[in-house]
Tab-separated table of C-alpha atoms and ligand atoms in Angstrom:
chain	number	residue	atom	x	y	z
A	16	MET	CA	56.933	156.146	-15.687
A	17	ASP	CA	59.215	154.376	-18.143
A	18	VAL	CA	59.848	151.571	-15.669
A	19	MET	CA	56.181	150.557	-15.973
A	20	LEU	CA	56.478	149.810	-19.697
A	21	THR	CA	57.617	146.559	-21.267
A	22	GLU	CA	60.343	146.470	-23.898
A	23	GLN	CA	57.656	145.843	-26.529
A	24	GLN	CA	55.632	148.861	-25.371
A	25	ARG	CA	58.746	151.063	-25.543
A	26	LEU	CA	59.344	149.885	-29.113
A	27	TRP	CA	55.764	150.783	-30.018
A	28	ARG	CA	56.245	154.189	-28.453
A	29	GLU	CA	59.337	154.815	-30.593
A	30	GLN	CA	57.488	153.694	-33.703
A	31	VAL	CA	54.470	155.947	-33.101
A	32	ALA	CA	56.687	158.886	-32.115
A	33	ALA	CA	58.693	158.491	-35.341
A	34	PHE	CA	55.462	158.373	-37.356
A	35	ALA	CA	54.202	161.496	-35.601
A	36	ARG	CA	57.428	163.402	-36.354
A	37	GLN	CA	57.566	162.254	-39.967
A	38	HIS	CA	53.901	162.342	-40.998
A	39	VAL	CA	51.825	164.301	-38.458
A	40	LEU	CA	54.072	167.303	-37.812
A	41	PRO	CA	54.131	168.445	-41.471
A	42	GLU	CA	50.291	168.487	-41.432
A	43	VAL	CA	49.888	170.551	-38.264
A	44	GLU	CA	49.698	173.894	-40.046
A	45	ALA	CA	47.070	172.670	-42.531
A	46	MET	CA	45.007	171.273	-39.657
A	47	GLU	CA	45.330	174.614	-37.845
A	48	GLN	CA	43.796	176.171	-40.971
A	49	GLY	CA	40.809	173.857	-40.539
A	50	GLN	CA	41.744	171.060	-42.927
A	51	PHE	CA	40.484	167.650	-41.885
A	52	PRO	CA	43.458	165.212	-42.015
A	53	ARG	CA	42.049	162.707	-44.520
A	54	THR	CA	45.378	161.639	-46.046
A	55	LEU	CA	46.935	161.269	-42.630
A	56	ILE	CA	44.050	159.109	-41.434
A	57	ALA	CA	44.553	156.843	-44.455
A	58	LYS	CA	48.277	156.585	-43.629
A	59	MET	CA	47.497	155.789	-39.990
A	60	GLY	CA	45.034	153.148	-41.144
A	61	LYS	CA	47.759	151.485	-43.243
A	62	GLN	CA	50.111	151.506	-40.234
A	63	GLY	CA	47.412	149.864	-38.094
A	64	PHE	CA	47.123	152.867	-35.758
A	65	LEU	CA	43.317	152.899	-36.123
A	66	GLY	CA	43.018	149.360	-34.821
A	67	LEU	CA	45.745	149.077	-32.213
A	68	PRO	CA	43.848	147.165	-29.480
A	69	ILE	CA	41.724	145.200	-31.976
A	70	PRO	CA	42.340	141.446	-32.586
A	71	ALA	CA	44.248	140.495	-35.731
A	72	VAL	CA	41.291	138.433	-36.928
A	73	TYR	CA	39.459	141.764	-37.380
A	74	GLN	CA	42.462	143.408	-39.045
A	75	GLY	CA	43.683	145.054	-35.851
A	76	LEU	CA	47.257	145.098	-34.577
A	77	GLU	CA	46.285	143.130	-31.469
A	78	ALA	CA	48.385	145.390	-29.263
A	79	ASP	CA	47.538	145.662	-25.571
A	80	PHE	CA	45.390	148.542	-24.275
A	81	THR	CA	48.411	150.286	-22.728
A	82	THR	CA	50.120	150.357	-26.124
A	83	TYR	CA	47.011	151.999	-27.575
A	84	ILE	CA	47.133	154.634	-24.807
A	85	ILE	CA	50.852	155.168	-25.492
A	86	ALA	CA	49.938	155.820	-29.136
A	87	ILE	CA	47.354	158.496	-28.248
A	88	HIS	CA	49.845	160.079	-25.836
A	89	GLU	CA	52.589	160.199	-28.500
A	90	LEU	CA	50.342	161.370	-31.349
A	91	SER	CA	48.864	164.101	-29.131
A	92	LYS	CA	52.322	165.477	-28.335
A	93	VAL	CA	52.417	166.521	-31.972
A	94	SER	CA	48.711	167.022	-32.682
A	95	ALA	CA	45.838	166.870	-30.202
A	96	THR	CA	43.523	166.866	-33.226
A	97	ILE	CA	44.903	163.494	-34.301
A	98	GLY	CA	44.729	162.288	-30.690
A	99	VAL	CA	40.996	162.888	-30.389
A	100	ILE	CA	40.173	161.473	-33.831
A	101	VAL	CA	42.005	158.212	-33.004
A	102	SER	CA	40.584	158.035	-29.479
A	103	VAL	CA	36.931	158.531	-30.454
A	104	HIS	CA	37.203	156.191	-33.447
A	105	THR	CA	38.785	153.407	-31.392
A	106	SER	CA	37.527	153.678	-27.794
A	107	VAL	CA	33.909	154.613	-28.340
A	108	VAL	CA	33.095	153.216	-31.781
A	109	THR	CA	35.268	150.214	-32.745
A	110	MET	CA	35.667	148.800	-29.233
A	111	PRO	CA	31.923	148.862	-28.388
A	112	ILE	CA	31.056	147.179	-31.690
A	113	LEU	CA	33.651	144.535	-30.860
A	114	ALA	CA	32.374	144.179	-27.293
A	115	PHE	CA	28.613	144.211	-27.897
A	116	GLY	CA	28.144	143.389	-31.587
A	117	THR	CA	26.777	140.224	-33.154
A	118	THR	CA	29.177	138.080	-35.167
A	119	GLU	CA	27.745	139.622	-38.364
A	120	GLN	CA	28.177	143.186	-37.063
A	121	LYS	CA	31.741	142.493	-35.970
A	122	GLU	CA	32.638	140.876	-39.267
A	123	SER	CA	30.973	143.642	-41.299
A	124	TYR	CA	32.325	146.671	-39.481
A	125	VAL	CA	35.329	146.022	-37.251
A	126	PRO	CA	37.840	145.185	-40.045
A	127	LEU	CA	36.813	148.303	-41.971
A	128	LEU	CA	37.196	150.461	-38.847
A	129	ALA	CA	40.431	148.851	-37.645
A	130	SER	CA	42.085	149.265	-41.047
A	131	GLY	CA	40.890	152.860	-41.364
A	132	GLN	CA	38.744	152.217	-44.436
A	133	LYS	CA	35.859	153.632	-42.414
A	134	LEU	CA	36.113	156.293	-39.729
A	135	GLY	CA	33.764	156.162	-36.738
A	136	ALA	CA	31.810	158.808	-34.793
A	137	PHE	CA	30.075	158.484	-31.397
A	138	CYS	CA	26.710	160.239	-31.195
A	139	LEU	CA	25.356	160.769	-27.690
A	140	THR	CA	25.104	164.510	-26.963
A	141	GLU	CA	21.948	166.446	-27.875
A	142	PRO	CA	20.843	170.072	-27.540
A	143	THR	CA	19.079	169.232	-24.261
A	144	ALA	CA	21.287	166.350	-23.084
A	145	GLY	CA	24.987	166.992	-22.480
A	146	SER	CA	26.156	166.081	-18.996
A	147	ASP	CA	22.808	164.456	-18.258
A	148	ALA	CA	23.260	161.950	-21.047
A	149	SER	CA	20.309	159.750	-20.081
A	150	SER	CA	17.842	162.509	-20.964
A	151	ILE	CA	18.432	162.208	-24.713
A	152	GLN	CA	15.341	162.603	-26.933
A	153	LEU	CA	16.390	161.170	-30.308
A	154	ARG	CA	13.705	158.588	-30.947
A	155	ALA	CA	14.078	155.166	-32.547
A	156	GLU	CA	10.699	153.645	-33.294
A	157	GLN	CA	10.463	150.051	-34.435
A	158	VAL	CA	8.301	149.570	-37.527
A	159	ASP	CA	8.252	145.962	-38.760
A	160	GLU	CA	11.841	144.982	-39.547
A	161	HIS	CA	13.234	148.508	-39.253
A	162	TYR	CA	13.850	151.302	-36.769
A	163	ILE	CA	12.958	154.864	-37.769
A	164	LEU	CA	15.234	157.490	-36.201
A	165	ASN	CA	14.165	161.112	-35.654
A	166	GLY	CA	16.060	163.788	-33.769
A	167	THR	CA	19.278	165.769	-33.531
A	168	LYS	CA	22.776	165.181	-32.170
A	169	ILE	CA	25.247	167.989	-31.524
A	170	PHE	CA	29.003	168.419	-31.016
A	171	ILE	CA	29.820	165.176	-32.800
A	172	THR	CA	33.549	164.632	-33.266
A	173	SER	CA	34.461	163.603	-36.849
A	174	GLY	CA	30.813	164.119	-37.850
A	175	GLY	CA	30.396	164.513	-41.592
A	176	GLU	CA	33.837	162.967	-42.208
A	177	ALA	CA	33.088	159.627	-40.549
A	178	GLU	CA	31.456	156.847	-42.523
A	179	LEU	CA	29.997	155.013	-39.523
A	180	TYR	CA	27.975	156.500	-36.627
A	181	LEU	CA	27.217	154.867	-33.300
A	182	VAL	CA	23.941	156.573	-32.403
A	183	PHE	CA	22.142	156.448	-29.047
A	184	ALA	CA	18.363	156.731	-29.183
A	185	VAL	CA	15.278	156.243	-27.012
A	186	THR	CA	13.479	153.041	-27.984
A	187	ASP	CA	10.714	153.112	-25.388
A	188	PRO	CA	9.766	156.590	-24.160
A	189	ALA	CA	6.901	155.201	-22.037
A	190	SER	CA	9.149	153.004	-19.905
A	191	ALA	CA	11.366	153.988	-16.989
A	192	LYS	CA	14.293	156.345	-17.474
A	193	LYS	CA	17.228	155.187	-19.599
A	194	ASN	CA	15.438	152.940	-22.079
A	195	ILE	CA	18.110	153.834	-24.542
A	196	SER	CA	19.499	151.694	-27.356
A	197	ALA	CA	22.514	151.947	-29.644
A	198	PHE	CA	22.404	151.799	-33.449
A	199	ILE	CA	25.032	151.570	-36.165
A	200	VAL	CA	24.159	154.100	-38.860
A	201	GLU	CA	25.984	154.395	-42.170
A	202	LYS	CA	26.675	157.876	-43.509
A	203	ASP	CA	24.776	157.513	-46.782
A	204	THR	CA	21.479	156.460	-45.155
A	205	PRO	CA	18.595	158.613	-46.510
A	206	GLY	CA	17.304	161.181	-44.007
A	207	PHE	CA	20.682	161.483	-42.297
A	208	THR	CA	22.185	164.945	-42.885
A	209	ILE	CA	25.111	166.947	-41.615
A	210	GLY	CA	24.342	170.318	-40.024
A	211	LYS	CA	26.375	173.089	-38.390
A	212	ASP	CA	30.157	172.749	-38.435
A	213	GLU	CA	31.324	174.410	-35.205
A	214	LYS	CA	34.126	176.975	-35.181
A	215	LYS	CA	36.192	176.058	-32.169
A	216	MET	CA	38.850	177.618	-29.959
A	217	GLY	CA	41.218	174.710	-30.636
A	218	LEU	CA	41.468	171.310	-32.332
A	219	HIS	CA	40.940	173.099	-35.636
A	220	GLY	CA	41.586	170.027	-37.784
A	221	SER	CA	38.904	167.980	-36.039
A	222	LYS	CA	35.270	168.336	-37.091
A	223	THR	CA	32.559	169.011	-34.505
A	224	VAL	CA	29.138	169.030	-36.117
A	225	THR	CA	25.393	168.768	-35.678
A	226	LEU	CA	23.669	165.699	-37.167
A	227	HIS	CA	20.025	165.558	-38.200
A	228	PHE	CA	18.013	162.348	-38.339
A	229	ASP	CA	14.820	162.847	-40.277
A	230	GLY	CA	12.977	159.543	-40.675
A	231	VAL	CA	16.247	157.609	-40.969
A	232	ARG	CA	15.187	154.034	-41.651
A	233	ILE	CA	17.662	151.368	-40.613
A	234	PRO	CA	17.314	147.584	-40.569
A	235	LYS	CA	16.806	146.096	-37.107
A	236	GLU	CA	20.083	144.218	-37.564
A	237	GLN	CA	21.802	147.574	-36.985
A	238	LEU	CA	20.744	147.592	-33.325
A	239	LEU	CA	23.906	147.105	-31.235
A	240	GLY	CA	23.395	144.854	-28.206
A	241	ALA	CA	19.928	144.478	-26.695
A	242	GLU	CA	17.198	147.111	-26.705
A	243	GLY	CA	17.448	149.230	-23.556
A	244	GLU	CA	21.122	148.414	-22.988
A	245	GLY	CA	22.423	151.459	-24.863
A	246	PHE	CA	23.002	153.750	-21.893
A	247	ARG	CA	25.092	151.224	-19.982
A	248	MET	CA	27.010	150.457	-23.191
A	249	ALA	CA	27.681	154.176	-23.705
A	250	MET	CA	28.884	154.571	-20.125
A	251	SER	CA	31.184	151.554	-20.156
A	252	SER	CA	32.602	152.632	-23.543
A	253	LEU	CA	33.237	156.087	-22.117
A	254	ASN	CA	35.473	154.533	-19.456
A	255	ALA	CA	37.934	153.557	-22.185
A	256	GLY	CA	37.231	156.853	-23.957
A	257	ARG	CA	38.126	158.845	-20.850
A	258	ILE	CA	41.490	157.091	-20.557
A	259	GLY	CA	42.067	158.055	-24.198
A	260	ILE	CA	41.248	161.720	-23.528
A	261	ALA	CA	43.465	161.574	-20.435
A	262	ALA	CA	46.298	160.348	-22.697
A	263	GLN	CA	45.537	163.162	-25.132
A	264	SER	CA	45.850	165.578	-22.180
A	265	LEU	CA	49.230	164.045	-21.297
A	266	GLY	CA	50.431	164.584	-24.853
A	267	ILE	CA	49.450	168.269	-24.817
A	268	ALA	CA	50.951	168.828	-21.342
A	269	GLU	CA	54.205	167.085	-22.181
A	270	ALA	CA	54.624	168.930	-25.471
A	271	ALA	CA	54.031	172.270	-23.726
A	272	LEU	CA	56.517	171.485	-20.961
A	273	THR	CA	59.143	170.327	-23.478
A	274	GLU	CA	58.724	173.567	-25.396
A	275	ALA	CA	59.240	175.565	-22.185
A	276	VAL	CA	62.394	173.620	-21.275
A	277	THR	CA	63.885	174.192	-24.743
A	278	TYR	CA	62.950	177.863	-24.601
A	279	LEU	CA	64.460	178.437	-21.163
A	280	LYS	CA	67.695	176.758	-22.277
A	281	GLN	CA	67.921	179.276	-25.112
A	282	HIS	CA	66.563	182.230	-23.126
A	283	PRO	CA	67.853	181.771	-19.582
A	284	ALA	CA	65.531	183.270	-16.995
A	285	GLY	CA	65.916	184.049	-13.300
A	286	LEU	CA	65.850	181.240	-10.727
A	287	GLU	CA	62.345	182.088	-9.570
A	288	THR	CA	60.993	181.614	-13.094
A	289	THR	CA	63.049	178.530	-13.873
A	290	ILE	CA	62.117	176.573	-10.762
A	291	ARG	CA	58.449	176.764	-11.724
A	292	LEU	CA	59.325	173.986	-14.146
A	293	GLY	CA	59.852	171.726	-11.140
A	294	ASP	CA	56.196	171.872	-10.114
A	295	LEU	CA	54.992	171.395	-13.671
A	296	ALA	CA	57.251	168.379	-14.255
A	297	ALA	CA	56.103	166.751	-10.997
A	298	LYS	CA	52.422	167.277	-11.898
A	299	LEU	CA	52.979	165.802	-15.338
A	300	GLU	CA	54.569	162.662	-13.851
A	301	ALA	CA	51.673	162.301	-11.376
A	302	ALA	CA	49.208	162.565	-14.258
A	303	LYS	CA	51.121	159.930	-16.227
A	304	LEU	CA	50.949	157.518	-13.294
A	305	LEU	CA	47.165	157.914	-13.041
A	306	VAL	CA	46.663	157.491	-16.791
A	307	TYR	CA	48.889	154.434	-17.116
A	308	GLN	CA	47.384	152.930	-13.959
A	309	ALA	CA	43.898	153.288	-15.491
A	310	ALA	CA	45.171	151.690	-18.710
A	311	ALA	CA	46.604	148.785	-16.704
A	312	TYR	CA	43.252	148.287	-14.907
A	313	LYS	CA	41.427	148.240	-18.240
A	314	GLU	CA	43.920	145.800	-19.690
A	315	ALA	CA	43.518	143.514	-16.671
A	316	ASN	CA	39.716	143.629	-17.093
A	317	ARG	CA	39.350	145.142	-13.634
A	318	PRO	CA	36.564	147.671	-12.886
A	319	VAL	CA	37.963	150.924	-14.221
A	320	THR	CA	35.186	153.518	-13.850
A	321	LYS	CA	36.794	155.346	-10.921
A	322	GLU	CA	40.355	155.072	-12.245
A	323	ALA	CA	39.360	156.318	-15.724
A	324	SER	CA	37.552	159.336	-14.279
A	325	MET	CA	40.439	160.139	-11.915
A	326	ALA	CA	42.908	159.929	-14.790
A	327	LYS	CA	40.814	162.220	-17.003
A	328	LEU	CA	40.067	164.689	-14.204
A	329	PHE	CA	43.698	165.046	-13.166
A	330	ALA	CA	45.388	164.819	-16.572
A	331	SER	CA	43.059	167.360	-18.208
A	332	ARG	CA	43.558	169.794	-15.297
A	333	THR	CA	47.311	169.255	-15.618
A	334	ALA	CA	47.208	169.970	-19.362
A	335	VAL	CA	45.334	173.230	-18.751
A	336	GLU	CA	47.669	174.273	-15.920
A	337	ILE	CA	50.888	173.436	-17.747
A	338	SER	CA	49.874	174.942	-21.076
A	339	THR	CA	48.701	178.145	-19.333
A	340	GLU	CA	51.886	178.425	-17.291
A	341	VAL	CA	54.049	177.771	-20.347
A	342	ILE	CA	52.528	180.740	-22.191
A	343	HIS	CA	53.563	182.846	-19.212
A	344	LEU	CA	57.081	181.379	-19.110
A	345	LEU	CA	57.584	182.197	-22.796
A	346	GLY	CA	56.206	185.708	-22.272
A	347	MET	CA	55.255	187.584	-25.425
A	348	ASP	CA	56.758	184.776	-27.539
A	349	GLY	CA	54.271	182.386	-25.969
A	350	TYR	CA	51.363	184.592	-26.970
A	351	THR	CA	52.364	184.572	-30.643
A	352	ASN	CA	52.296	181.676	-33.073
A	353	ARG	CA	56.111	181.656	-33.377
A	354	TYR	CA	55.849	178.743	-30.945
A	355	HIS	CA	53.359	175.933	-30.482
A	356	ALA	CA	52.595	177.027	-26.902
A	357	GLU	CA	49.491	179.002	-27.834
A	358	ARG	CA	48.098	175.978	-29.751
A	359	TYR	CA	48.677	173.700	-26.758
A	360	PHE	CA	46.869	176.273	-24.578
A	361	ARG	CA	43.872	176.382	-26.956
A	362	ASP	CA	43.770	172.592	-27.384
A	363	ALA	CA	44.045	171.757	-23.672
A	364	LYS	CA	40.776	173.286	-22.436
A	365	ILE	CA	38.455	170.903	-24.259
A	366	CYS	CA	39.970	167.957	-22.362
A	367	GLU	CA	38.174	169.271	-19.255
A	368	ILE	CA	34.882	169.360	-21.149
A	369	TYR	CA	34.293	166.500	-23.595
A	370	GLU	CA	33.721	162.850	-22.662
A	371	GLY	CA	32.302	164.176	-19.388
A	372	THR	CA	33.201	167.517	-17.798
A	373	SER	CA	35.447	167.634	-14.738
A	374	GLU	CA	32.300	168.026	-12.610
A	375	ILE	CA	30.957	164.781	-14.092
A	376	GLN	CA	34.272	163.009	-13.419
A	377	ARG	CA	34.066	164.127	-9.757
A	378	LEU	CA	30.483	162.862	-9.590
A	379	VAL	CA	31.469	159.501	-11.098
A	380	ILE	CA	34.355	159.161	-8.618
A	381	CYS	CA	32.053	160.034	-5.683
A	382	LYS	CA	29.420	157.507	-6.805
A	383	GLN	CA	32.140	154.848	-6.812
A	384	LEU	CA	33.409	155.861	-3.380
A	385	ILE	CA	30.073	156.014	-1.582
B	416	CAA	N1	30.829	152.612	-16.433
B	416	CAA	C1	29.961	151.569	-16.443
B	416	CAA	N2	28.657	151.694	-16.132
B	416	CAA	C2	28.219	152.914	-15.772
B	416	CAA	C3	29.060	154.045	-15.725
B	416	CAA	C4	30.423	153.848	-16.094
B	416	CAA	N3	31.291	154.870	-16.117
B	416	CAA	N4	28.348	155.118	-15.372
B	416	CAA	C5	27.091	154.700	-15.169
B	416	CAA	N5	27.020	153.359	-15.430
B	416	CAA	C6	25.837	152.503	-15.313
B	416	CAA	C7	25.406	152.435	-13.857
B	416	CAA	O1	26.073	151.424	-13.164
B	416	CAA	C8	23.929	152.179	-13.992
B	416	CAA	O2	23.744	150.807	-14.274
B	416	CAA	P1	22.453	150.027	-13.650
B	416	CAA	O3	21.251	150.670	-14.251
B	416	CAA	O4	22.660	148.612	-14.109
B	416	CAA	O5	22.540	150.213	-12.177
B	416	CAA	C9	23.544	152.955	-15.248
B	416	CAA	O6	24.748	153.120	-16.003
B	416	CAA	C10	22.985	154.319	-14.917
B	416	CAA	O7	23.923	154.997	-14.130
B	416	CAA	P2	23.563	156.300	-13.301
B	416	CAA	O8	22.318	156.050	-12.488
B	416	CAA	O9	24.774	156.747	-12.562
B	416	CAA	O10	23.177	157.334	-14.464
B	416	CAA	P3	22.851	158.880	-14.397
B	416	CAA	O11	21.753	159.174	-15.351
B	416	CAA	O12	22.744	159.342	-12.998
B	416	CAA	O13	24.150	159.592	-15.094
B	416	CAA	C11	26.362	160.280	-15.500
B	416	CAA	C12	25.388	159.248	-14.903
B	416	CAA	C13	27.693	159.821	-14.933
B	416	CAA	C14	26.117	161.715	-15.061
B	416	CAA	C15	26.287	160.197	-17.046
B	416	CAA	O14	25.135	160.773	-17.546
B	416	CAA	C16	27.518	160.788	-17.717
B	416	CAA	O15	28.565	160.144	-17.758
B	416	CAA	N6	27.388	162.004	-18.257
B	416	CAA	C17	28.440	162.586	-19.083
B	416	CAA	C18	28.159	162.330	-20.529
B	416	CAA	C19	29.386	162.261	-21.343
B	416	CAA	O16	30.452	161.858	-20.902
B	416	CAA	N7	29.250	162.608	-22.594
B	416	CAA	C20	30.315	162.492	-23.505
B	416	CAA	C21	29.828	162.744	-24.898
B	416	CAA	S1	30.829	161.931	-26.085
B	416	CAA	C22	32.153	162.912	-26.357
B	416	CAA	O17	32.362	163.903	-25.712
B	416	CAA	C23	33.055	162.429	-27.420
B	416	CAA	C24	33.912	163.467	-27.997
B	416	CAA	O18	33.488	164.301	-28.752
B	416	CAA	C25	35.352	163.484	-27.695
């Protein structure tokens, strides 16, 4: 995989890995206890890690998309919680505002997001619209110069902690399916409240909450892109998002495999056990190739829907397989929290669920093939 990276990309990888060792690792335990990594996010903002693929004119680091994916991969080796926070913030909040926003919206929001002064959340899922995202109900009704938002979003990553919310809402319920629009909503807008904070199996440092919109009145200038274009914007943003989650999966898988290798060096096992590492290592490399291929497609502005879904489907499966197998290789040690293996196992599963389940990735791939 290394041969695919430029010298500059390798340097970035070293820099992010060093940051992860020095600043993220000491926070892992606190995040496991449910603490949201505020201080760490501020540090990452100062380093530019919250605006890696964003142009310098908007206070980003202007790195290429592959470098951004390398960063998620490296950060997730140490903490999958940090991986998802960075991925959601960048791929499905900052990048869509940059891609679809007006000059005023870009100037107002992108520098604050890229520098980490504001954290972003992506609000699509609802109680009755998960995989079938186009059946959302949250209503945005235009009244004079404003839109009034009413409804509920669930399972929102970084919800309650984020300052800026990209919210998808139905603007014309009478029209054909998918008349959905996107809105930028600031946290302190009256009528916008934070609901249930989910207790999750893994990713304990990341927030996953319900959001209530009760007559939330926002100026029409907060509409992102054209009315009715929201669904397509959400889908195309999720292409980049899925490559990010695929990179998060790589990080978890690689960390788990590395832990198993170290363990087996210290606790030699029989040949039959040891050679299982061969399969796991080969699967990890195959996943890396798919993820970095998808990143290269995105960077080259080529259609990436199929490649992004393939990368997420395969890398998330690989993370689940490797982290499960590693628990077994470590035996009773793997089942305790003496090692990180059990955390990798708990963190891996969500990669097969959020930003489109594996079934949805298969469906997306099939639609592209046929
Ligand atoms: N890229 C670009 N455009 C896309 C696209 C993609 N990946 N997928 C669909 N579109 C476009 C289509 O081309 C089509 O455009 P036209 O109208 O111009 O032809 C339009 O969107 C509608 O497409 P479909 O007819 O395929 O839409 P559908 O209603 O049948 O649903 C779906 C498609 C793939 C099932 C979609 O609903 C989906 O992706 N569901 C999963 C939802 C999801 O991923 N949610 C993630 C929540 S966010 C999250 O998880 C963040 C987090 O916390 C980490």
